mmCIF file of C-alpha atoms in Angstrom:
data_model
loop_
_atom_site.group_PDB
_atom_site.id
_atom_site.type_symbol
_atom_site.label_atom_id
_atom_site.label_comp_id
_atom_site.label_asym_id
_atom_site.label_seq_id
_atom_site.Cartn_x
_atom_site.Cartn_y
_atom_site.Cartn_z
ATOM 1 C CA MET A 6 -0.004 0.000 -0.004
ATOM 2 C CA THR A 7 1.364 3.428 -0.906
ATOM 3 C CA SER A 8 0.630 6.963 0.105
ATOM 4 C CA ALA A 9 1.987 9.945 -1.849
ATOM 5 C CA GLY A 10 4.549 7.686 -3.438
ATOM 6 C CA PHE A 11 5.852 6.388 -0.106
ATOM 7 C CA ASN A 12 5.604 2.923 1.372
ATOM 8 C CA VAL A 13 3.257 2.801 4.346
ATOM 9 C CA THR A 14 4.728 -0.007 6.446
ATOM 10 C CA SER A 15 2.328 -1.972 8.657
ATOM 11 C CA SER A 16 4.996 -4.073 10.345
ATOM 12 C CA LEU A 17 8.549 -3.490 11.544
ATOM 13 C CA THR A 18 11.565 -5.711 12.065
ATOM 14 C CA LEU A 19 13.603 -5.571 15.272
ATOM 15 C CA VAL A 20 17.176 -6.711 14.748
ATOM 16 C CA GLY A 21 17.409 -8.065 18.298
ATOM 17 C CA PHE A 22 20.471 -10.304 18.759
ATOM 18 C CA SER A 23 20.628 -11.633 15.207
ATOM 19 C CA SER A 24 24.445 -11.527 15.213
ATOM 20 C CA MET A 25 24.544 -13.624 18.405
ATOM 21 C CA SER A 26 22.102 -16.330 17.401
ATOM 22 C CA GLY A 27 24.483 -19.032 18.580
ATOM 23 C CA HIS A 28 24.145 -17.833 22.172
ATOM 24 C CA SER A 29 20.352 -17.446 22.311
ATOM 25 C CA SER A 30 19.948 -20.067 25.084
ATOM 26 C CA LEU A 31 22.545 -18.369 27.274
ATOM 27 C CA LEU A 32 21.023 -14.934 26.651
ATOM 28 C CA PHE A 33 17.572 -16.257 27.488
ATOM 29 C CA PHE A 34 18.789 -17.766 30.778
ATOM 30 C CA VAL A 35 20.671 -14.579 31.792
ATOM 31 C CA PHE A 36 17.740 -12.260 30.982
ATOM 32 C CA LEU A 37 15.299 -14.590 32.766
ATOM 33 C CA LEU A 38 17.373 -14.617 35.974
ATOM 34 C CA LEU A 39 17.797 -10.863 35.895
ATOM 35 C CA TYR A 40 14.089 -10.271 35.277
ATOM 36 C CA LEU A 41 13.160 -12.544 38.195
ATOM 37 C CA PHE A 42 15.647 -10.685 40.417
ATOM 38 C CA VAL A 43 14.230 -7.273 39.419
ATOM 39 C CA LEU A 44 10.677 -8.539 39.848
ATOM 40 C CA PHE A 45 11.410 -9.882 43.345
ATOM 41 C CA SER A 46 13.576 -7.021 44.641
ATOM 42 C CA ASP A 47 11.366 -4.184 43.321
ATOM 43 C CA SER A 48 8.243 -5.882 44.679
ATOM 44 C CA LEU A 49 9.920 -6.507 48.045
ATOM 45 C CA VAL A 50 10.948 -2.870 48.576
ATOM 46 C CA ILE A 51 7.546 -1.587 47.396
ATOM 47 C CA TYR A 52 5.775 -4.030 49.738
ATOM 48 C CA ILE A 53 7.908 -2.964 52.720
ATOM 49 C CA ILE A 54 7.260 0.743 52.084
ATOM 50 C CA CYS A 55 3.512 0.161 51.726
ATOM 51 C CA SER A 56 3.164 -2.183 54.713
ATOM 52 C CA GLN A 57 5.263 -0.300 57.271
ATOM 53 C CA ARG A 58 3.482 2.732 58.749
ATOM 54 C CA ALA A 59 6.834 4.230 59.816
ATOM 55 C CA LEU A 60 7.764 4.508 56.134
ATOM 56 C CA HIS A 61 4.596 6.332 55.120
ATOM 57 C CA ARG A 62 6.505 9.540 54.478
ATOM 58 C CA PRO A 63 6.867 11.659 51.310
ATOM 59 C CA MET A 64 10.392 10.477 50.495
ATOM 60 C CA PHE A 65 9.400 6.806 50.585
ATOM 61 C CA ALA A 66 6.240 7.501 48.589
ATOM 62 C CA PHE A 67 8.441 8.865 45.796
ATOM 63 C CA VAL A 68 10.846 5.904 46.135
ATOM 64 C CA ALA A 69 7.988 3.388 45.898
ATOM 65 C CA SER A 70 6.570 5.218 42.861
ATOM 66 C CA PHE A 71 9.977 5.254 41.167
ATOM 67 C CA LEU A 72 10.442 1.524 41.794
ATOM 68 C CA LEU A 73 6.919 0.901 40.490
ATOM 69 C CA ASN A 74 7.982 2.646 37.275
ATOM 70 C CA SER A 75 11.109 0.484 37.180
ATOM 71 C CA LEU A 76 9.052 -2.667 37.733
ATOM 72 C CA THR A 77 6.550 -1.682 35.020
ATOM 73 C CA GLY A 78 9.329 -0.801 32.583
ATOM 74 C CA SER A 79 11.064 -4.138 33.241
ATOM 75 C CA THR A 80 7.807 -5.995 32.683
ATOM 76 C CA LEU A 81 7.381 -4.035 29.462
ATOM 77 C CA VAL A 82 10.822 -4.991 28.080
ATOM 78 C CA TYR A 83 12.010 -8.265 29.611
ATOM 79 C CA PRO A 84 9.064 -10.626 28.771
ATOM 80 C CA LYS A 85 9.048 -9.399 25.136
ATOM 81 C CA LEU A 86 12.809 -9.853 24.986
ATOM 82 C CA LEU A 87 12.530 -13.363 26.455
ATOM 83 C CA SER A 88 9.755 -14.383 24.037
ATOM 84 C CA ASP A 89 11.777 -13.062 21.087
ATOM 85 C CA LEU A 90 14.827 -15.047 22.177
ATOM 86 C CA LEU A 91 12.697 -18.177 22.720
ATOM 87 C CA LEU A 92 10.718 -18.015 19.473
ATOM 88 C CA SER A 93 13.181 -16.493 17.037
ATOM 89 C CA GLY A 94 16.427 -17.847 18.452
ATOM 90 C CA ALA A 95 17.945 -14.350 18.672
ATOM 91 C CA GLY A 96 17.081 -13.712 15.017
ATOM 92 C CA LEU A 97 15.026 -10.976 13.368
ATOM 93 C CA VAL A 98 11.705 -10.269 15.082
ATOM 94 C CA GLN A 99 8.586 -9.030 13.292
ATOM 95 C CA VAL A 100 6.347 -6.642 15.223
ATOM 96 C CA SER A 101 3.287 -4.689 14.095
ATOM 97 C CA ARG A 102 3.648 -0.950 13.778
ATOM 98 C CA THR A 103 0.764 -0.415 16.206
ATOM 99 C CA LEU A 104 2.392 -2.591 18.868
ATOM 100 C CA CYS A 105 5.715 -0.845 18.283
ATOM 101 C CA GLN A 106 4.097 2.569 18.759
ATOM 102 C CA CYS A 107 2.364 1.374 21.956
ATOM 103 C CA GLN A 108 5.687 0.207 23.323
ATOM 104 C CA GLY A 109 7.279 3.512 22.324
ATOM 105 C CA PHE A 110 4.520 5.390 24.194
ATOM 106 C CA LEU A 111 5.007 3.337 27.366
ATOM 107 C CA VAL A 112 8.797 3.592 27.231
ATOM 108 C CA SER A 113 8.750 7.383 26.792
ATOM 109 C CA SER A 114 6.042 7.895 29.435
ATOM 110 C CA LEU A 115 7.730 5.719 32.045
ATOM 111 C CA GLY A 116 11.171 7.155 31.305
ATOM 112 C CA GLY A 117 9.901 10.720 31.554
ATOM 113 C CA SER A 118 7.961 10.126 34.754
ATOM 114 C CA SER A 119 11.011 8.455 36.343
ATOM 115 C CA PHE A 120 13.037 11.597 35.711
ATOM 116 C CA LEU A 121 10.299 13.766 37.211
ATOM 117 C CA LEU A 122 10.062 11.456 40.240
ATOM 118 C CA LEU A 123 13.811 11.837 40.794
ATOM 119 C CA SER A 124 13.243 15.599 40.673
ATOM 120 C CA ALA A 125 10.469 15.272 43.248
ATOM 121 C CA MET A 126 12.814 13.291 45.523
ATOM 122 C CA ALA A 127 15.460 16.007 45.214
ATOM 123 C CA PHE A 128 12.879 18.693 46.002
ATOM 124 C CA ASP A 129 11.709 16.717 49.053
ATOM 125 C CA ARG A 130 15.278 16.296 50.372
ATOM 126 C CA TYR A 131 16.029 19.974 49.686
ATOM 127 C CA LEU A 132 13.067 21.156 51.774
ATOM 128 C CA SER A 133 13.662 18.592 54.506
ATOM 129 C CA ILE A 134 17.338 19.498 55.020
ATOM 130 C CA CYS A 135 17.489 23.179 54.035
ATOM 131 C CA HIS A 136 14.069 24.276 55.361
ATOM 132 C CA PRO A 137 13.187 21.793 58.159
ATOM 133 C CA MET A 138 10.985 24.248 60.063
ATOM 134 C CA HIS A 139 8.657 24.682 57.080
ATOM 135 C CA TYR A 140 8.820 21.105 55.755
ATOM 136 C CA ALA A 141 5.571 19.870 57.331
ATOM 137 C CA VAL A 142 3.663 22.850 55.915
ATOM 138 C CA LEU A 143 5.210 22.746 52.454
ATOM 139 C CA VAL A 144 5.078 18.959 51.921
ATOM 140 C CA THR A 145 1.579 17.821 52.876
ATOM 141 C CA PRO A 146 -0.021 14.490 51.820
ATOM 142 C CA ALA A 147 -2.264 16.347 49.363
ATOM 143 C CA LYS A 148 0.740 18.040 47.747
ATOM 144 C CA VAL A 149 2.589 14.724 47.534
ATOM 145 C CA VAL A 150 -0.367 13.163 45.689
ATOM 146 C CA LEU A 151 -0.506 16.200 43.386
ATOM 147 C CA MET A 152 3.217 15.880 42.628
ATOM 148 C CA LEU A 153 2.861 12.171 41.918
ATOM 149 C CA LEU A 154 -0.016 12.809 39.517
ATOM 150 C CA LEU A 155 2.028 15.503 37.752
ATOM 151 C CA CYS A 156 5.020 13.174 37.465
ATOM 152 C CA TRP A 157 2.856 10.519 35.789
ATOM 153 C CA MET A 158 0.373 12.594 33.797
ATOM 154 C CA LEU A 159 2.693 15.133 32.123
ATOM 155 C CA PRO A 160 4.899 12.513 30.370
ATOM 156 C CA ALA A 161 1.775 10.504 29.452
ATOM 157 C CA ILE A 162 0.156 13.529 27.762
ATOM 158 C CA LEU A 163 3.398 14.330 25.921
ATOM 159 C CA GLY A 164 3.672 10.667 24.954
ATOM 160 C CA VAL A 165 0.160 10.662 23.445
ATOM 161 C CA VAL A 166 1.123 13.565 21.175
ATOM 162 C CA SER A 167 4.313 11.726 20.156
ATOM 163 C CA THR A 168 2.266 8.632 19.321
ATOM 164 C CA LEU A 169 -0.167 10.590 17.165
ATOM 165 C CA LEU A 170 2.661 12.277 15.275
ATOM 166 C CA ALA A 171 4.527 8.984 14.749
ATOM 167 C CA SER A 172 1.393 7.207 13.541
ATOM 168 C CA ARG A 173 1.040 9.688 10.640
ATOM 169 C CA LEU A 174 4.558 9.164 9.313
ATOM 170 C CA PRO A 175 5.045 7.212 6.048
ATOM 171 C CA LEU A 176 7.957 4.814 6.549
ATOM 172 C CA CYS A 177 10.479 3.988 3.831
ATOM 173 C CA ARG A 178 12.377 1.428 5.896
ATOM 174 C CA ALA A 179 11.216 -1.235 8.326
ATOM 175 C CA GLN A 180 14.305 -2.443 10.247
ATOM 176 C CA LEU A 181 15.125 -1.120 13.718
ATOM 177 C CA ASN A 182 18.574 -1.815 15.181
ATOM 178 C CA ARG A 183 17.025 -1.994 18.636
ATOM 179 C CA VAL A 184 15.683 -4.638 21.027
ATOM 180 C CA TYR A 185 12.616 -2.486 21.746
ATOM 181 C CA CYS A 186 10.693 0.311 20.023
ATOM 182 C CA ASP A 187 11.032 4.041 20.699
ATOM 183 C CA PHE A 188 9.779 7.117 18.895
ATOM 184 C CA TYR A 189 13.150 8.434 17.793
ATOM 185 C CA SER A 190 13.921 5.142 16.041
ATOM 186 C CA ILE A 191 10.504 5.121 14.366
ATOM 187 C CA VAL A 192 11.041 8.682 13.101
ATOM 188 C CA SER A 193 14.459 7.634 11.750
ATOM 189 C CA LEU A 194 12.689 5.104 9.509
ATOM 190 C CA SER A 195 10.433 7.733 7.924
ATOM 191 C CA CYS A 196 10.725 9.054 4.406
ATOM 192 C CA GLY A 197 11.448 12.583 5.591
ATOM 193 C CA GLY A 198 9.413 15.652 4.836
ATOM 194 C CA ALA A 199 7.563 18.142 7.003
ATOM 195 C CA ALA A 200 5.859 15.448 9.129
ATOM 196 C CA ALA A 201 9.183 13.843 10.027
ATOM 197 C CA GLN A 202 10.738 17.211 10.871
ATOM 198 C CA LEU A 203 7.770 18.038 13.113
ATOM 199 C CA SER A 204 8.086 14.700 14.910
ATOM 200 C CA GLY A 205 11.826 15.185 15.293
ATOM 201 C CA LEU A 206 11.407 18.673 16.744
ATOM 202 C CA TYR A 207 8.715 17.442 19.107
ATOM 203 C CA SER A 208 10.975 14.592 20.279
ATOM 204 C CA VAL A 209 13.656 17.176 21.114
ATOM 205 C CA LEU A 210 11.053 19.299 22.953
ATOM 206 C CA PHE A 211 9.835 16.225 24.869
ATOM 207 C CA THR A 212 13.410 15.420 25.928
ATOM 208 C CA VAL A 213 14.118 19.015 27.022
ATOM 209 C CA VAL A 214 10.876 19.279 29.053
ATOM 210 C CA ILE A 215 11.533 16.001 30.861
ATOM 211 C CA VAL A 216 15.303 16.292 31.320
ATOM 212 C CA PHE A 217 15.274 20.000 32.293
ATOM 213 C CA PRO A 218 14.516 19.148 35.954
ATOM 214 C CA ALA A 219 17.963 17.513 36.043
ATOM 215 C CA ALA A 220 19.363 21.038 36.517
ATOM 216 C CA PHE A 221 17.098 21.493 39.522
ATOM 217 C CA ILE A 222 18.227 18.116 40.895
ATOM 218 C CA LEU A 223 21.869 19.148 40.684
ATOM 219 C CA PHE A 224 21.076 22.518 42.270
ATOM 220 C CA SER A 225 19.149 20.850 45.150
ATOM 221 C CA TYR A 226 21.939 18.432 46.042
ATOM 222 C CA ALA A 227 24.605 21.132 45.647
ATOM 223 C CA ARG A 228 22.622 23.312 48.070
ATOM 224 C CA ILE A 229 22.278 20.378 50.490
ATOM 225 C CA LEU A 230 26.029 19.797 50.338
ATOM 226 C CA PHE A 231 26.650 23.484 51.069
ATOM 227 C CA ILE A 232 24.323 23.347 54.105
ATOM 228 C CA CYS A 233 25.990 20.167 55.365
ATOM 229 C CA LEU A 234 29.433 21.777 55.235
ATOM 230 C CA ARG A 235 28.188 24.453 57.629
ATOM 231 C CA ARG A 236 26.521 22.127 60.131
ATOM 232 C CA SER A 237 27.765 19.572 62.648
ATOM 233 C CA ARG A 238 29.392 16.356 61.574
ATOM 234 C CA SER A 239 26.511 14.198 62.852
ATOM 235 C CA PHE A 240 23.926 16.280 60.979
ATOM 236 C CA SER A 241 26.029 16.189 57.783
ATOM 237 C CA SER A 242 26.562 12.451 58.036
ATOM 238 C CA LYS A 243 22.854 11.735 58.441
ATOM 239 C CA ALA A 244 21.829 14.126 55.639
ATOM 240 C CA LEU A 245 24.380 12.802 53.173
ATOM 241 C CA GLN A 246 23.513 9.218 54.052
ATOM 242 C CA THR A 247 19.877 9.966 53.170
ATOM 243 C CA CYS A 248 20.775 11.697 49.881
ATOM 244 C CA LEU A 249 23.393 9.215 48.662
ATOM 245 C CA PRO A 250 20.952 6.559 47.354
ATOM 246 C CA HIS A 251 19.026 9.190 45.399
ATOM 247 C CA LEU A 252 22.241 10.553 43.889
ATOM 248 C CA LEU A 253 23.443 7.052 42.912
ATOM 249 C CA VAL A 254 20.133 6.270 41.203
ATOM 250 C CA PHE A 255 20.039 9.699 39.535
ATOM 251 C CA PHE A 256 23.532 9.376 38.059
ATOM 252 C CA ASN A 257 22.881 5.770 37.045
ATOM 253 C CA TYR A 258 19.663 6.749 35.298
ATOM 254 C CA SER A 259 21.068 9.941 33.732
ATOM 255 C CA ILE A 260 24.186 8.237 32.375
ATOM 256 C CA SER A 261 22.059 5.406 30.918
ATOM 257 C CA VAL A 262 19.691 7.875 29.229
ATOM 258 C CA CYS A 263 22.563 9.985 27.839
ATOM 259 C CA LEU A 264 24.353 6.926 26.456
ATOM 260 C CA ASP A 265 21.107 5.685 24.905
ATOM 261 C CA LEU A 266 20.495 9.090 23.246
ATOM 262 C CA MET A 267 24.052 9.136 21.926
ATOM 263 C CA LEU A 268 23.608 5.607 20.630
ATOM 264 C CA ARG A 269 20.474 6.603 18.739
ATOM 265 C CA ARG A 270 22.222 9.610 17.207
ATOM 266 C CA LEU A 271 25.344 7.726 16.173
ATOM 267 C CA GLN A 272 23.559 4.482 15.199
ATOM 268 C CA SER A 273 26.552 2.173 14.928
ATOM 269 C CA ASN A 274 26.722 0.177 11.721
ATOM 270 C CA LYS A 275 27.311 -3.019 13.679
ATOM 271 C CA GLU A 276 23.986 -4.418 14.831
ATOM 272 C CA SER A 277 25.572 -6.400 17.671
ATOM 273 C CA ASP A 278 27.047 -3.182 19.105
ATOM 274 C CA THR A 279 23.747 -1.335 19.275
ATOM 275 C CA THR A 280 21.722 -4.219 20.646
ATOM 276 C CA LEU A 281 24.369 -5.230 23.185
ATOM 277 C CA ILE A 282 24.797 -1.665 24.531
ATOM 278 C CA THR A 283 21.020 -1.146 24.656
ATOM 279 C CA SER A 284 20.592 -4.353 26.609
ATOM 280 C CA MET A 285 23.365 -3.442 29.051
ATOM 281 C CA LEU A 286 21.681 -0.090 29.682
ATOM 282 C CA ILE A 287 18.430 -1.894 30.474
ATOM 283 C CA LEU A 288 20.210 -4.357 32.796
ATOM 284 C CA VAL A 289 22.262 -1.848 34.771
ATOM 285 C CA THR A 290 19.399 0.612 35.273
ATOM 286 C CA THR A 291 16.754 -1.894 36.338
ATOM 287 C CA VAL A 292 19.001 -4.066 38.527
ATOM 288 C CA LEU A 293 20.748 -1.246 40.383
ATOM 289 C CA ASN A 294 17.627 0.658 41.486
ATOM 290 C CA PRO A 295 16.210 -1.860 44.018
ATOM 291 C CA VAL A 296 19.701 -2.788 45.212
ATOM 292 C CA VAL A 297 20.538 0.847 46.036
ATOM 293 C CA TYR A 298 17.212 1.606 47.731
ATOM 294 C CA GLY A 299 17.109 -1.742 49.527
ATOM 295 C CA LEU A 300 20.651 -1.568 50.885
ATOM 296 C CA LYS A 301 21.490 2.128 51.189
ATOM 297 C CA LEU A 302 18.243 3.433 52.751
ATOM 298 C CA LYS A 303 18.746 2.396 56.374
ATOM 299 C CA GLU A 304 15.016 2.355 57.258
ATOM 300 C CA VAL A 305 14.213 0.074 54.295
ATOM 301 C CA PHE A 306 17.233 -2.195 54.808
ATOM 302 C CA THR A 307 16.255 -2.803 58.449
ATOM 303 C CA HIS A 308 12.833 -4.056 57.430
ATOM 304 C CA VAL A 309 14.291 -6.094 54.545
ATOM 305 C CA LYS A 310 16.600 -7.944 56.962
ATOM 306 C CA ARG A 311 13.768 -8.499 59.414
ATOM 307 C CA LEU A 312 11.442 -9.849 56.738
ATOM 308 C CA LEU A 313 14.055 -12.147 55.209
ATOM 309 C CA SER A 314 15.079 -13.475 58.635
ATOM 310 C CA CYS A 315 11.438 -14.236 59.470
ATOM 311 C CA CYS A 316 11.036 -16.118 56.183
ATOM 312 C CA ARG A 317 14.225 -18.090 56.864
ATOM 313 C CA ASP A 318 13.182 -18.988 60.424
ATOM 314 C CA SER A 319 9.734 -20.171 59.327
#
């Protein structure tokens, strides 16, 4: 079927791990173990935060929401990756354009909301440490719910517009050098023209709107560090210990996103390079989040040890 002389593609091909087809069984086993670990660890930390009344505080609400995003994103990518490895033997994978666009919407929405949730955590820590006398007034349960809704709804609305723009693009190519779909890769397959330029500009705008809070995150933690340098050693130690997990996750997530954006721009000619790096970004980001929050947040780690010891004794 053609439209204005261009090929309107109804299905796309994901390269996957076609260059590593001889190791499909090993890849399947590794990804399965990692997915089970992420599923268990994310669910465990979320359960502890929800079940322990002492952890019903704004900071932990943002942490649980962030891990929920991580869990949802893992469930979005890992099972599809596992089924592709099982059915295609690490070869080329056919996927409908509609399904690809749905996955692109979910990936962009979850990725954007994760960045905004990290910004909300930084804002919460900034008020708690730099303005402790006004914290209870400024960070009320109603405002926390409002911030959570904003963190989820804004990227979703922007993602809907991206989906509508991408759905109108005529595609001249159908092969993605990726293990999952995203809007930038779909736009790169288009035949060009005004519609592709509009989608490209909107993708840049989407990235700027979502990533811009990173500047606020850096400002917040820099301000916290400045305050800690002027206070007592015990106060500084406690404050930095609270902020360290958030900083580790922020830098992990930011570096992964930046590398992924660079990878899309450069688009290595070797398929194995792009798919391997993409997969490593997925692994590092999803595996590190529950480990950091489960081990580095003292309040959470205490309950994790207690729960695991009870399970072992029973």
